[in-house]
């Protein structure tokens, strides 16, 4: 059975607050409360270079160029497009299709599908539910059990341990935009 060697999880890019402006915008520049802010689109573009550099090696040896992409298709019953939008630039660059089969609330099923992939996996998800993905991959609660609402700048990395079916956990700071923090969550 195939087993993903590396699973990486990012929170979707920056989003509008309850009181706008600034407003979310679609890829076509149309105002949309369910889409990323301009800063989120900037992060989406920077993530494409983080995971698939146009020149040189990856920024961190703990990351890998993904062969599989997964993104949540809704956020607690809303019509959020942010996880898919966050991975869209990378998907275009790598000519990959983003798997949008799983919704928020299906973290265990997503983790099972990601672990069954043969290669590196990148997941874009809603921050409140990322710890549930970690718990499903690790089989325990050793990863942080909350993701701060103001953090868009971290990659959670799960590496398959040699000779085992267990995964180890680490965090890699993105350090892509002004204000990104180097400290783990």
mmCIF file of C-alpha atoms in Angstrom, residues 13-14 38-54 59 85-91 152-153 173-178:
data_model
loop_
_atom_site.group_PDB
_atom_site.id
_atom_site.type_symbol
_atom_site.label_atom_id
_atom_site.label_comp_id
_atom_site.label_asym_id
_atom_site.label_seq_id
_atom_site.Cartn_x
_atom_site.Cartn_y
_atom_site.Cartn_z
ATOM 1 C CA UNK A 13 -4.244 32.865 2.987
ATOM 2 C CA UNK A 14 -5.367 36.083 4.613
ATOM 3 C CA UNK A 38 -5.016 40.917 -1.696
ATOM 4 C CA UNK A 39 -2.487 39.884 0.982
ATOM 5 C CA UNK A 40 -3.858 36.335 0.767
ATOM 6 C CA UNK A 41 -3.385 36.309 -3.006
ATOM 7 C CA UNK A 42 0.145 37.616 -2.461
ATOM 8 C CA UNK A 43 0.771 34.709 -0.081
ATOM 9 C CA UNK A 44 -0.706 32.260 -2.619
ATOM 10 C CA UNK A 45 1.808 33.458 -5.203
ATOM 11 C CA UNK A 46 4.668 33.263 -2.720
ATOM 12 C CA UNK A 47 3.646 29.739 -1.678
ATOM 13 C CA UNK A 48 4.022 28.657 -5.310
ATOM 14 C CA UNK A 49 7.676 29.677 -5.145
ATOM 15 C CA UNK A 50 8.132 28.214 -1.648
ATOM 16 C CA UNK A 51 6.997 24.755 -2.776
ATOM 17 C CA UNK A 52 8.180 24.905 -6.408
ATOM 18 C CA UNK A 53 11.058 27.389 -6.748
ATOM 19 C CA UNK A 54 11.623 28.763 -10.227
ATOM 20 C CA UNK A 59 13.881 27.369 0.999
ATOM 21 C CA UNK A 85 -7.533 29.926 -3.923
ATOM 22 C CA UNK A 86 -4.482 29.637 -1.654
ATOM 23 C CA UNK A 87 -3.231 26.594 -3.581
ATOM 24 C CA UNK A 88 -4.426 27.754 -7.019
ATOM 25 C CA UNK A 89 -1.199 29.475 -8.126
ATOM 26 C CA UNK A 90 0.892 26.450 -7.114
ATOM 27 C CA UNK A 91 -1.585 24.098 -8.809
ATOM 28 C CA UNK A 152 -1.130 32.489 8.209
ATOM 29 C CA UNK A 153 2.629 31.915 8.064
ATOM 30 C CA UNK A 173 7.990 29.050 9.080
ATOM 31 C CA UNK A 174 7.058 30.374 5.642
ATOM 32 C CA UNK A 175 8.765 33.776 6.055
ATOM 33 C CA UNK A 176 7.172 34.974 2.813
ATOM 34 C CA UNK A 177 5.501 38.287 3.668
ATOM 35 C CA UNK A 178 6.297 41.216 5.928
#
